PDB file of C-alpha atoms in Angstrom:
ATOM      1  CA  UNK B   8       0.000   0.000   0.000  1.00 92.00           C
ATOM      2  CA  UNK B   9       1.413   3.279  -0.945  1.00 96.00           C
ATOM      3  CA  UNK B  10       0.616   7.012  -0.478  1.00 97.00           C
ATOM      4  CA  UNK B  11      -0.561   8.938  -4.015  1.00 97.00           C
ATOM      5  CA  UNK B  12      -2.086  11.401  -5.380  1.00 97.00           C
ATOM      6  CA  UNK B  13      -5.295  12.487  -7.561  1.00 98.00           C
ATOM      7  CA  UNK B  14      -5.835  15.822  -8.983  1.00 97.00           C
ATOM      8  CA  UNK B  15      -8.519  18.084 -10.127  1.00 97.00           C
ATOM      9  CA  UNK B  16      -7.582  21.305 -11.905  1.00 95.00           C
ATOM     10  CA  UNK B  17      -5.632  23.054  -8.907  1.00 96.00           C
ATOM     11  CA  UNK B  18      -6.655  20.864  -6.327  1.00 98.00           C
ATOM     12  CA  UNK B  19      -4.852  17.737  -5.154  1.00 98.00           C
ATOM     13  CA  UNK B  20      -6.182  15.018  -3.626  1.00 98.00           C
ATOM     14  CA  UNK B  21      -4.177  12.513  -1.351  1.00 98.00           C
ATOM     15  CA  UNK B  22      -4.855   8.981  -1.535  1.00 98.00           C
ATOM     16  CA  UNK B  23      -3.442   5.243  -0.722  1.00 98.00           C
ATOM     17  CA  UNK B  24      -3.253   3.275  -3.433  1.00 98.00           C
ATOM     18  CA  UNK B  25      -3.141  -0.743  -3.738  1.00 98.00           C
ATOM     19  CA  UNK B  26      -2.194  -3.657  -5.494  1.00 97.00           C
ATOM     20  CA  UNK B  27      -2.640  -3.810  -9.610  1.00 95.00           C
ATOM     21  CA  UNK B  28      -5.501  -4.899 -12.513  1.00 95.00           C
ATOM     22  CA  UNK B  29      -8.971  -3.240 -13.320  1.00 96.00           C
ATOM     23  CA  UNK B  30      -9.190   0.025 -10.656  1.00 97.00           C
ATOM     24  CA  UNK B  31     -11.588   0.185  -7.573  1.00 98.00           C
ATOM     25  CA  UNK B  32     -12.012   3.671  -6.714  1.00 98.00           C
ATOM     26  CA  UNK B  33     -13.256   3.923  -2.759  1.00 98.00           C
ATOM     27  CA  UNK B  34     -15.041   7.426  -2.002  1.00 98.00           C
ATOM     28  CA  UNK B  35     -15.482   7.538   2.128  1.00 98.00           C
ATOM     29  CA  UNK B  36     -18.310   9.964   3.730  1.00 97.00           C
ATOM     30  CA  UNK B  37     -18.289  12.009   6.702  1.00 97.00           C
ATOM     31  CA  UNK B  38     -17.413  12.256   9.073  1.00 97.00           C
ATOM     32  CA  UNK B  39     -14.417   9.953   7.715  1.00 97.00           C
ATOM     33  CA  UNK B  40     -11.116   9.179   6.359  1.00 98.00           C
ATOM     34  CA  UNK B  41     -10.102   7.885   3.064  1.00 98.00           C
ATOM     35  CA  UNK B  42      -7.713   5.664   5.157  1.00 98.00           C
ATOM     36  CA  UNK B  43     -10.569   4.054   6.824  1.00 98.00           C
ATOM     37  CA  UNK B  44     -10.193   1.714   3.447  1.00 98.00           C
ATOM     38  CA  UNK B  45      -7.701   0.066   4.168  1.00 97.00           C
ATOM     39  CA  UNK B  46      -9.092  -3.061   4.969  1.00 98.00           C
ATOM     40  CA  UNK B  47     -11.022  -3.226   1.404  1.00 98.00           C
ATOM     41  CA  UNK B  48      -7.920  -1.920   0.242  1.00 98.00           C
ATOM     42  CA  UNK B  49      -6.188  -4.750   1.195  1.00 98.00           C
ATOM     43  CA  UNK B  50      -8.623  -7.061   0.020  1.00 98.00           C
ATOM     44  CA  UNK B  51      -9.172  -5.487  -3.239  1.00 98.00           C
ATOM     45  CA  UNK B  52      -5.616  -5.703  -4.171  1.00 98.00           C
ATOM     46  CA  UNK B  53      -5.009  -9.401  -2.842  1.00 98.00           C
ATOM     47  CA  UNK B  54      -8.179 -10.451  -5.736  1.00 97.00           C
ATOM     48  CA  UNK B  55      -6.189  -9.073  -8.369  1.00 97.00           C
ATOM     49  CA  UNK B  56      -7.190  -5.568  -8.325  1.00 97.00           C
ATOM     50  CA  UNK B  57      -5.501  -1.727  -8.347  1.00 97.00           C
ATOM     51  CA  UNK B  58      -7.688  -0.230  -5.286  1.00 98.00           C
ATOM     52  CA  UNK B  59      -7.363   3.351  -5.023  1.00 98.00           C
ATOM     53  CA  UNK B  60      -9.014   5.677  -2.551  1.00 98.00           C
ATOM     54  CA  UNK B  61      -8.985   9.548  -2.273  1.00 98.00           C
ATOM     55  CA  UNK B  62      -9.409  11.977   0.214  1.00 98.00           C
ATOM     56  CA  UNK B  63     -12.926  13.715  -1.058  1.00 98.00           C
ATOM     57  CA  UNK B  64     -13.118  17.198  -1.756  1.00 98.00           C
ATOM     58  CA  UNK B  65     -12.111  19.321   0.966  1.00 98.00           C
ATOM     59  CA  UNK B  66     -10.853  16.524   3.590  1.00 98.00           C
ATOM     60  CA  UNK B  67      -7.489  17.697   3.078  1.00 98.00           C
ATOM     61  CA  UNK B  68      -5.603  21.009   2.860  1.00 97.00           C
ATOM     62  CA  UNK B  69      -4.913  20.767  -0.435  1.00 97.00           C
ATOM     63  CA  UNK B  70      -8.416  20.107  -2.160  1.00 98.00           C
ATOM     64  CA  UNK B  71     -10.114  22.467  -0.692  1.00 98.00           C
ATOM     65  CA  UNK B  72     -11.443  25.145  -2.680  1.00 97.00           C
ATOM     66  CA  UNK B  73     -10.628  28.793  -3.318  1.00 95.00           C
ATOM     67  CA  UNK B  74     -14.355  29.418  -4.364  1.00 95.00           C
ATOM     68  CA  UNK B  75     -15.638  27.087  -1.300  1.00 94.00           C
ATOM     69  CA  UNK B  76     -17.444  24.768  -3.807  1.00 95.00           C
ATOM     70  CA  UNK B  77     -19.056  21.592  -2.056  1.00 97.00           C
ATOM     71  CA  UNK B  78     -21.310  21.086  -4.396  1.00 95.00           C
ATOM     72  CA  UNK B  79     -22.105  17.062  -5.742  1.00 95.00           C
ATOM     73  CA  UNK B  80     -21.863  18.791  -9.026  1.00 96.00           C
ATOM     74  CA  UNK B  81     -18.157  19.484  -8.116  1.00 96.00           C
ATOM     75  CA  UNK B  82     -17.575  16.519  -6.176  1.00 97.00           C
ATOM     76  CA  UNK B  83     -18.933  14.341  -9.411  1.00 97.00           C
ATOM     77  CA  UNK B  84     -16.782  16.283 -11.746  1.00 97.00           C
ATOM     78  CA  UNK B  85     -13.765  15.453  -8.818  1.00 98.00           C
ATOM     79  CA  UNK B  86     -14.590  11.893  -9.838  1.00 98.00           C
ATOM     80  CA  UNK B  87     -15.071  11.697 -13.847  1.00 97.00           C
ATOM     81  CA  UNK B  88     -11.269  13.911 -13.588  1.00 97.00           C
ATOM     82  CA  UNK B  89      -9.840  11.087 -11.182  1.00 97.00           C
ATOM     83  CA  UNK B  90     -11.384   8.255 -13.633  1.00 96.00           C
ATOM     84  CA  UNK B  91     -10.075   9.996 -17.143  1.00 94.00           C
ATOM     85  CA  UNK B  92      -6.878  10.452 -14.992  1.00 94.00           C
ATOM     86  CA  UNK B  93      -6.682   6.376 -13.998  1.00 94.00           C
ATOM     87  CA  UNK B  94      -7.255   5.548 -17.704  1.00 91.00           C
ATOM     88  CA  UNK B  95     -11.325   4.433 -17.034  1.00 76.00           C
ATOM     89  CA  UNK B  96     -13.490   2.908 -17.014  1.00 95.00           C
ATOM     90  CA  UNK B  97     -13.238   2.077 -13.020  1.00 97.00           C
ATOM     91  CA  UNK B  98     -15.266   0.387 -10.444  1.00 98.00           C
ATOM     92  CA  UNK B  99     -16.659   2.435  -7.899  1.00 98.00           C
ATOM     93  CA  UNK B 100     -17.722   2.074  -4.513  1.00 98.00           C
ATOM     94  CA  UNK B 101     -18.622   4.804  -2.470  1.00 98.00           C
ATOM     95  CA  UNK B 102     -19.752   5.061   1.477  1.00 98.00           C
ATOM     96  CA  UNK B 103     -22.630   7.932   2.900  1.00 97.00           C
ATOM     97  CA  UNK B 104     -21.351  10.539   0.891  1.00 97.00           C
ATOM     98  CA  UNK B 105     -19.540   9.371  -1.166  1.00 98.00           C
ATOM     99  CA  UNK B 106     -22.423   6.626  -2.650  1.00 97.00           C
ATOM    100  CA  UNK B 107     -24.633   9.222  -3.112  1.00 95.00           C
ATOM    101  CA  UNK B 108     -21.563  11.066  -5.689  1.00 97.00           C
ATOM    102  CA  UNK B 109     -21.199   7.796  -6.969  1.00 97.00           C
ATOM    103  CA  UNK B 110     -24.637   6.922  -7.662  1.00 95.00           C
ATOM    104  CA  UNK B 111     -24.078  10.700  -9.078  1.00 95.00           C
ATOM    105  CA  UNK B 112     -21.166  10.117 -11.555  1.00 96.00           C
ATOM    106  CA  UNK B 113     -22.383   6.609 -12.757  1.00 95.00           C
ATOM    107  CA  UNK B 114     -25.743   8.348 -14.103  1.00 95.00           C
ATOM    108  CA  UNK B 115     -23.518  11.790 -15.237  1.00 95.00           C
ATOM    109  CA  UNK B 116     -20.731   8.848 -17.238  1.00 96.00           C
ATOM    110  CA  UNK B 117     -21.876   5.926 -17.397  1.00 96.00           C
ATOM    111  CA  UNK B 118     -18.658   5.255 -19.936  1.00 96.00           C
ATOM    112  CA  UNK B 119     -16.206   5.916 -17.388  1.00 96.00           C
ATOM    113  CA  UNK B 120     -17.935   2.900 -14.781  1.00 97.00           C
ATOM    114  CA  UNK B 121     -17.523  -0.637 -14.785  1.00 97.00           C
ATOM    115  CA  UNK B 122     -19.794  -1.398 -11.930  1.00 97.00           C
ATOM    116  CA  UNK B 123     -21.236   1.156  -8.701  1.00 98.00           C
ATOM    117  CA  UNK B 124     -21.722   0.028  -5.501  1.00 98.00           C
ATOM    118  CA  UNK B 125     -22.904   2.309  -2.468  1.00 97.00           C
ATOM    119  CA  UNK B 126     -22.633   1.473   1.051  1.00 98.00           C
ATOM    120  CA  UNK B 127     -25.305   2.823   3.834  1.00 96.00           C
ATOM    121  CA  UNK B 128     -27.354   5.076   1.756  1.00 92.00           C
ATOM    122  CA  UNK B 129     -30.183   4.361  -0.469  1.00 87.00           C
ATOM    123  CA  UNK B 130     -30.447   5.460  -3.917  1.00 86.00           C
ATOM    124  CA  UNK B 131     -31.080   8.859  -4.088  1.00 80.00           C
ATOM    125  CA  UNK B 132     -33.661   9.814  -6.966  1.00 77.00           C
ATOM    126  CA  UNK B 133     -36.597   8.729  -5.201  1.00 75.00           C
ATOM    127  CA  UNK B 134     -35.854   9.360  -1.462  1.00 76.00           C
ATOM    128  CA  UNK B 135     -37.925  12.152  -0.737  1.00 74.00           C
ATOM    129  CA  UNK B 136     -40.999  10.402  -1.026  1.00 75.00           C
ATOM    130  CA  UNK B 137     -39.794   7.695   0.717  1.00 77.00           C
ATOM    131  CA  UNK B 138     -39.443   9.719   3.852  1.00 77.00           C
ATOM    132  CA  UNK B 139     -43.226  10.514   3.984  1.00 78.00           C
ATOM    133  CA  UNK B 140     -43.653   6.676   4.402  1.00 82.00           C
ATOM    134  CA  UNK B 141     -40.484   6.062   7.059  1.00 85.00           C
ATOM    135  CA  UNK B 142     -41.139   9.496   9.263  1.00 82.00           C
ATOM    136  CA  UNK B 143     -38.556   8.688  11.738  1.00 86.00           C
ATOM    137  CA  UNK B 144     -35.707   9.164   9.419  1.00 88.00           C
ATOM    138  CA  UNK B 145     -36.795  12.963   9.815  1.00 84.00           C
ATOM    139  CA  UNK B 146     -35.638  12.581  13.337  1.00 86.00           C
ATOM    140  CA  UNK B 147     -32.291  10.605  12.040  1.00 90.00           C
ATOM    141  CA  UNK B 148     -31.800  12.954   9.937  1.00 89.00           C
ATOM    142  CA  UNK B 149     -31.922  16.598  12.054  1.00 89.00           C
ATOM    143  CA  UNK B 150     -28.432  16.867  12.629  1.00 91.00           C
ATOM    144  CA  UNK B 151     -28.524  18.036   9.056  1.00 91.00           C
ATOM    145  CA  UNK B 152     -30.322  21.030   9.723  1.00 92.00           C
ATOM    146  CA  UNK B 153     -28.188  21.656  12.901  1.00 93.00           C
ATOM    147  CA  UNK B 154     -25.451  22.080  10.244  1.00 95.00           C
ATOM    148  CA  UNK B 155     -26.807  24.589   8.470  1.00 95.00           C
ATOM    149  CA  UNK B 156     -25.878  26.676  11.542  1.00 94.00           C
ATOM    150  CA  UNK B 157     -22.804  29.335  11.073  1.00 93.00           C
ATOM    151  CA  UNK B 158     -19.871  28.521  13.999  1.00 93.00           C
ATOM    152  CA  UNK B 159     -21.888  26.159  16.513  1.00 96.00           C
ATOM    153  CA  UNK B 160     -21.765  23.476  14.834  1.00 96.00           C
ATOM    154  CA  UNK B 161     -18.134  23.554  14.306  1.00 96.00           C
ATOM    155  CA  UNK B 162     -17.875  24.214  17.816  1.00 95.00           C
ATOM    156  CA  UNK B 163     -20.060  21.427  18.915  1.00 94.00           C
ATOM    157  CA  UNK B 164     -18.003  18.871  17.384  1.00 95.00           C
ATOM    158  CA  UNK B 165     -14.036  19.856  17.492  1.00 92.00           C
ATOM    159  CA  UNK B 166     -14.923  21.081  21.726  1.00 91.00           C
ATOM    160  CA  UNK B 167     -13.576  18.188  24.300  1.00 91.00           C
ATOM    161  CA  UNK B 168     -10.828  16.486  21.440  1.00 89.00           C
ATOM    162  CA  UNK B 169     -13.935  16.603  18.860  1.00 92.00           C
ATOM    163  CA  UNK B 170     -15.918  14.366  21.397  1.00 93.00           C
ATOM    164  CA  UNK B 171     -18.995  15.583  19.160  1.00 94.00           C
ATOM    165  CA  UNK B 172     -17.609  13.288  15.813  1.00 96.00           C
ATOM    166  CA  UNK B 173     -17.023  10.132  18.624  1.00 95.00           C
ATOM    167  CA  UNK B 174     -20.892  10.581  19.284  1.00 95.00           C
ATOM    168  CA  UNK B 175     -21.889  10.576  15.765  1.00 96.00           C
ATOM    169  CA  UNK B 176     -20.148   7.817  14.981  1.00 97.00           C
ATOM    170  CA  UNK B 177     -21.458   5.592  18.507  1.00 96.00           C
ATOM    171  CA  UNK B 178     -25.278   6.561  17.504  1.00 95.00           C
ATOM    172  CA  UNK B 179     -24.991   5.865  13.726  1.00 97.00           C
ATOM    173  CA  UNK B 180     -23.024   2.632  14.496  1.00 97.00           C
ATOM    174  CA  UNK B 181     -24.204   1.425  17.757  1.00 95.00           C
ATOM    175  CA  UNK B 182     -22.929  -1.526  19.891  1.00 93.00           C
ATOM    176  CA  UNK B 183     -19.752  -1.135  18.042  1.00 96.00           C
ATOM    177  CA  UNK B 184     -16.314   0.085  19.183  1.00 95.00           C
ATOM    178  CA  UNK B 185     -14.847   2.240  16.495  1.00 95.00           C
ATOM    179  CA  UNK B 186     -11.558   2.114  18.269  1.00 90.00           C
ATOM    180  CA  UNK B 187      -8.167   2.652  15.280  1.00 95.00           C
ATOM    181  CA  UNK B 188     -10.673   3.941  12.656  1.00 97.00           C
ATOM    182  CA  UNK B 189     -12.696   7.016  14.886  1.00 96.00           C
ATOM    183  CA  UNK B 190      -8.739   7.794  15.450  1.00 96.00           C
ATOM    184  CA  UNK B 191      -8.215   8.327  11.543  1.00 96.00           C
ATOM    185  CA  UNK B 192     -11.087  10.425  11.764  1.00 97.00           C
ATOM    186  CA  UNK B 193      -9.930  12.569  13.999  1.00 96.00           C
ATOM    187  CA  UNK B 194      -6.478  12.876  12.310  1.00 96.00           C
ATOM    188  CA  UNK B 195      -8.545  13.937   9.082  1.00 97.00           C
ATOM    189  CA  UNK B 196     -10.928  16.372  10.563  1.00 96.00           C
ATOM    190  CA  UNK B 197      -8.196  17.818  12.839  1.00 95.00           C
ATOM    191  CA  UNK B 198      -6.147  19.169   9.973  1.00 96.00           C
ATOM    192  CA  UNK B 199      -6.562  23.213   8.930  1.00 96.00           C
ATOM    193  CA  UNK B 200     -10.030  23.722   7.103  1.00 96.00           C
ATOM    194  CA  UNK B 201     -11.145  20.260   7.149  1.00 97.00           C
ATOM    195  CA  UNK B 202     -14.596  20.707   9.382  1.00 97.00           C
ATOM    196  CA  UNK B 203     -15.691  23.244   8.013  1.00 97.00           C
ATOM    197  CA  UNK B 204     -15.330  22.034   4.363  1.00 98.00           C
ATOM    198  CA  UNK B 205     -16.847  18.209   5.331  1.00 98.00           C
ATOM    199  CA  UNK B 206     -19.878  20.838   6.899  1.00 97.00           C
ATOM    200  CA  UNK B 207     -19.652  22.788   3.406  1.00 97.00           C
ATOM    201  CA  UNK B 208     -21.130  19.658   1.801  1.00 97.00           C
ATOM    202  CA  UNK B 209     -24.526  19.975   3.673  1.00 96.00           C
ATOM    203  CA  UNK B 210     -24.702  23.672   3.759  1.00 96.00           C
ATOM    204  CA  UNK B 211     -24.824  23.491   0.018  1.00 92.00           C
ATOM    205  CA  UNK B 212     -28.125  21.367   0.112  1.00 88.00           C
ATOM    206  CA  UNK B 213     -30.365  23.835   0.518  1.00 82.00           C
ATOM    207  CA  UNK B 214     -29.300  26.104  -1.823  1.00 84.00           C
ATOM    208  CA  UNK B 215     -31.665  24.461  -4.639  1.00 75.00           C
ATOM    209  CA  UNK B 216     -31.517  27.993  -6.705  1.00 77.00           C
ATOM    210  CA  UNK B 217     -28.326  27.297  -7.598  1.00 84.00           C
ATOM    211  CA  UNK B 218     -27.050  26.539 -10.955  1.00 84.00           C
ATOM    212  CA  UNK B 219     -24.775  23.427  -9.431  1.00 83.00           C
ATOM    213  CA  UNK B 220     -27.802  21.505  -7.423  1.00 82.00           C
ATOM    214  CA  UNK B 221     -29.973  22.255 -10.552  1.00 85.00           C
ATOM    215  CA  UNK B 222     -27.842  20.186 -12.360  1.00 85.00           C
ATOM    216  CA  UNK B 223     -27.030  17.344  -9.872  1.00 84.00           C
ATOM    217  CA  UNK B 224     -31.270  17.546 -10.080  1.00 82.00           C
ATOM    218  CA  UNK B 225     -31.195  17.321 -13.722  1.00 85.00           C
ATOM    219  CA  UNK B 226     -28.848  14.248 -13.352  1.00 86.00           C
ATOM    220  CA  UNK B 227     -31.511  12.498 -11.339  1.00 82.00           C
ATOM    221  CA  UNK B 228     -33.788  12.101 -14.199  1.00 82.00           C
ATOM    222  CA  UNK B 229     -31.729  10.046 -16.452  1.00 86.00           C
ATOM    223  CA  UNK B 230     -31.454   6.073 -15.245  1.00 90.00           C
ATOM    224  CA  UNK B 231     -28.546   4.555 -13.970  1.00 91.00           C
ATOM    225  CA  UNK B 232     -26.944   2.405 -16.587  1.00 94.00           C
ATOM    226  CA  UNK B 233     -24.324   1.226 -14.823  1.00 96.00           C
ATOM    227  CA  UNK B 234     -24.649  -2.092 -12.951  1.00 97.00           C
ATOM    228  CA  UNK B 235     -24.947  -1.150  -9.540  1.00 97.00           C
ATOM    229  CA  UNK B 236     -25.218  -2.246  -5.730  1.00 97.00           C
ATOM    230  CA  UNK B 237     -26.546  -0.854  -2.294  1.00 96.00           C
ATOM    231  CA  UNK B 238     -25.456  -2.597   1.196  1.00 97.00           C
ATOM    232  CA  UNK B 239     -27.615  -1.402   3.944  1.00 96.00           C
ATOM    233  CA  UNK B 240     -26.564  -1.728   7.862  1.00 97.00           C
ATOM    234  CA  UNK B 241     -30.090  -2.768   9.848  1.00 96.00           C
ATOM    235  CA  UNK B 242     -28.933  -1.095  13.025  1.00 96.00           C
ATOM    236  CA  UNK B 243     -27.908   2.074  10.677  1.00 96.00           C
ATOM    237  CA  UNK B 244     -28.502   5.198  13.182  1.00 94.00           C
ATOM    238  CA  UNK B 245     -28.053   7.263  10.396  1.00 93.00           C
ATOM    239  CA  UNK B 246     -30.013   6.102   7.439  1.00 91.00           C
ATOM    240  CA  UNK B 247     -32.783   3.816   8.254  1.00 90.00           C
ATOM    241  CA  UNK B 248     -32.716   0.398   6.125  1.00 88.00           C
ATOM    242  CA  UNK B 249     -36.296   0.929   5.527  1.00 87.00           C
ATOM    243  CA  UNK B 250     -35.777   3.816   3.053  1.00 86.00           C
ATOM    244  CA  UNK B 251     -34.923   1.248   0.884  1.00 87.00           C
ATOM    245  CA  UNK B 252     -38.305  -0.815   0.573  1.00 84.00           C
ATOM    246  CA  UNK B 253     -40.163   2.539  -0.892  1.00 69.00           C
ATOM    247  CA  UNK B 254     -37.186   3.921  -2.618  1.00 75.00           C
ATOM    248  CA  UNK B 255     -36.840   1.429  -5.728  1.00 81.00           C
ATOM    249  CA  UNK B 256     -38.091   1.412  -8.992  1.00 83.00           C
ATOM    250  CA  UNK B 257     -36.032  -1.427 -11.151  1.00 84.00           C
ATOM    251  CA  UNK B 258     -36.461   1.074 -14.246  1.00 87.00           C
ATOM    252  CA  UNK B 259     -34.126   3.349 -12.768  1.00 90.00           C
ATOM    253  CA  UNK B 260     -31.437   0.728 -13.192  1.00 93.00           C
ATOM    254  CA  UNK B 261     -31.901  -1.047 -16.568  1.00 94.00           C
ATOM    255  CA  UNK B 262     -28.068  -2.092 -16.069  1.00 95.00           C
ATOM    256  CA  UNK B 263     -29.210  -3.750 -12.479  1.00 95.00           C
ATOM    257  CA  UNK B 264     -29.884  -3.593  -8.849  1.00 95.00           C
ATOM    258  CA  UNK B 265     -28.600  -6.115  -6.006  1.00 95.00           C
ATOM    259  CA  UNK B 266     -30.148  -4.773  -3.042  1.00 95.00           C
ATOM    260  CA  UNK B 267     -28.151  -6.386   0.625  1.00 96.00           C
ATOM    261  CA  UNK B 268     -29.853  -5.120   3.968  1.00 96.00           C
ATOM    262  CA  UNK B 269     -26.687  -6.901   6.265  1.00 97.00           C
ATOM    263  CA  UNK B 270     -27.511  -7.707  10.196  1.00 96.00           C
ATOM    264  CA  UNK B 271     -25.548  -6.692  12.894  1.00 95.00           C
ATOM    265  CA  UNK B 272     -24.134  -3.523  11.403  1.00 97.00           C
ATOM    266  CA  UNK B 273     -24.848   0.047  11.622  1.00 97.00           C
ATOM    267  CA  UNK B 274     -23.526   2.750   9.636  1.00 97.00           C
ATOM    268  CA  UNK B 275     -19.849   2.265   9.030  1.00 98.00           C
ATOM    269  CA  UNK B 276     -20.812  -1.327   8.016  1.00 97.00           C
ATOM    270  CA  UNK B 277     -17.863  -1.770   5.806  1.00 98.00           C
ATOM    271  CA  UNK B 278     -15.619  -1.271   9.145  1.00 98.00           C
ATOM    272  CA  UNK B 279     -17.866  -3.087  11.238  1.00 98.00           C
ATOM    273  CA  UNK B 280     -17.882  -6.551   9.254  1.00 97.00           C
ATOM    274  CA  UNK B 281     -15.050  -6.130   7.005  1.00 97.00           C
ATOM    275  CA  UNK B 282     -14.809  -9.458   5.422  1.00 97.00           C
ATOM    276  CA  UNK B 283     -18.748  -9.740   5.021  1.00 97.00           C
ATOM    277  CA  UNK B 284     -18.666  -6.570   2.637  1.00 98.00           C
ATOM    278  CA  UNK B 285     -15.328  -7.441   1.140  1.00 98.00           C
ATOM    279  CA  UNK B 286     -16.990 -10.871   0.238  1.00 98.00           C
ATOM    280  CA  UNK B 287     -19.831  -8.740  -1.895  1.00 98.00           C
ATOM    281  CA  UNK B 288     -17.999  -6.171  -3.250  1.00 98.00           C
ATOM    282  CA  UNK B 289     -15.490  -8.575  -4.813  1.00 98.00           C
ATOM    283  CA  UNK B 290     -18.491 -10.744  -5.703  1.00 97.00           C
ATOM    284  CA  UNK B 291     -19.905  -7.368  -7.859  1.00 97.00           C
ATOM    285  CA  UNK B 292     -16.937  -6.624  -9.294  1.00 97.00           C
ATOM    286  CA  UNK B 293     -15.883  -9.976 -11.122  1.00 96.00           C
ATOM    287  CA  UNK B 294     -18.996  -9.950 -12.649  1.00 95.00           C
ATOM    288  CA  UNK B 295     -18.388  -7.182 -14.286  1.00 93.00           C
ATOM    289  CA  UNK B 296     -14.986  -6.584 -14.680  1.00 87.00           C
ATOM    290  CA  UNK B 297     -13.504  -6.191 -18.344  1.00 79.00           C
ATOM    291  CA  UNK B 298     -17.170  -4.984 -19.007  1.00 46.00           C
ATOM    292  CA  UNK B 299     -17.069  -1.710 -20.338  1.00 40.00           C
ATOM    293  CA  UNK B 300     -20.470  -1.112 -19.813  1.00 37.00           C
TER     294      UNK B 300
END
């Protein structure tokens, strides 16, 4: 495993890189560490593949924005320029946020994407009705309009050796010690800028008048023709596994959908039963690797 880097334009992206064959490109979420991969990493590369994953936008110095862009219309194009700059077309798997921009980029590319699989959140196109029918992801979900807060919320979370991101991570995962990985986190979020850009991704949410979230909207309406798969942890504290049951409509994803709802897990589920999720992601990918789509 090695340390590397992606770029965008001016902005570079660390990342660790592993092993050799068709690329893997592992997007984390918040709030997270592209190091937290290593396990799949490790995995990856032992089945024969090149597993690469970056910091996302913002989570380190230097890929954070002049123009304080957190768009998903930036972090998608972040993604097509890391797959023309691997040589595409990639895998991709992609955890909280970073499923949702690679749900994003398959339906933006679908040229550049071998396969898409997102861990812990459902498929975005449909979710809003789907709340109406699973009202206690509202609840779940209010820490997103605490963000939207100037200051406090920053606050809140760095105060008492950011004891705020430890009790995200016990109520979205519960029952499960976090222990080496909650430890990346905090190296990640500690570093100049860092908080406040991971918070920059949901203050740009509500600003639907813009030209970016138009166009992440637009993106919406088009299927997703890449072949694609969503792991779901049942004790999720986060995203409630139920989203899922009123959130699919197979003609969204003429490529296909395998839909996993895994017990025992929470949020981080990829951390929390490692080999489980290694098992089907490799499983995913060799059926459609050297498929161009």
């Amino acid at each position: 495993m090695k340390q590397v880097e992606l770029s965008h334009g001016d902005l570079r992206f660390p990342a660790l890189m592993a092993g050799e064959g068709e690329t893997v490109l592992l997007l984390h979420g918040f709030p997270d560490s592209y190091r937290n991969w290593q396990q799949q990493l490790e995995a990856l590369a032992d089945a024969g593949y090149c597993a690469i994953a970056p910091a996302l936008r913002g989570y380190a110095p230097d890929c954070q924005p002049r123009d304080g862009d957190y768009s998903l219309r930036a972090a998608v194009e972040d993604v097509l320029a890391f797959a023309a700059q691997l040589g595409g077309p990639v895998h991709l798997v992609g955890h909280d946020w970073g499923a949702v921009v690679a749900h994003l980029a398959a339906v933006r590319s679908p040229e550049l994407f071998r396969s898409c699989s997102m861990l812990a959140i459902a498929p975005v196109k449909r979710l809003p009705a789907a709340l109406l029918k699973v009202p206690e992801q509202l609840l779940r979900s209010g820490y997103m309009g605490f963000f939207q807060l100037p200051l406090v919320p920053e606050w809140l979370l760095r105060r008492n050796g950011l004891a705020g991101v430890k009790w995200l991570w016990r109520r979205w995962s519960p029952g499960w010690d976090p222990a080496d990985h909650l430890d990346e986190a905090y190296r990640t979020l500690a570093q100049p800028g860092v908080l406040t850009a991971a918070l920059g991704w949901y203050r740009h949410l509500p600003r639907v008048w813009t030209g970016s979230n138009r166009q992440a909207r637009s993106w919406l309406a088009s299927p997703a023709r890449v072949p694609t798969m969503v792991l779901l942890g049942m004790q999720d504290g986060c995203m409630s596994h139920r989203l899922i049951d009123d959130n699919i409509n197979l003609k969204d994803f003429p490529a296909g959908l395998r839909v996993e709802k895994i017990a025992g897990v929470g949020h981080f589920l990829h951390l929390e039963k490692p080999e489980r999720i290694n098992d089907l992601l490799l499983a995913h990918l060799r059926q459609y690797s050297g498929d161009c789509n």
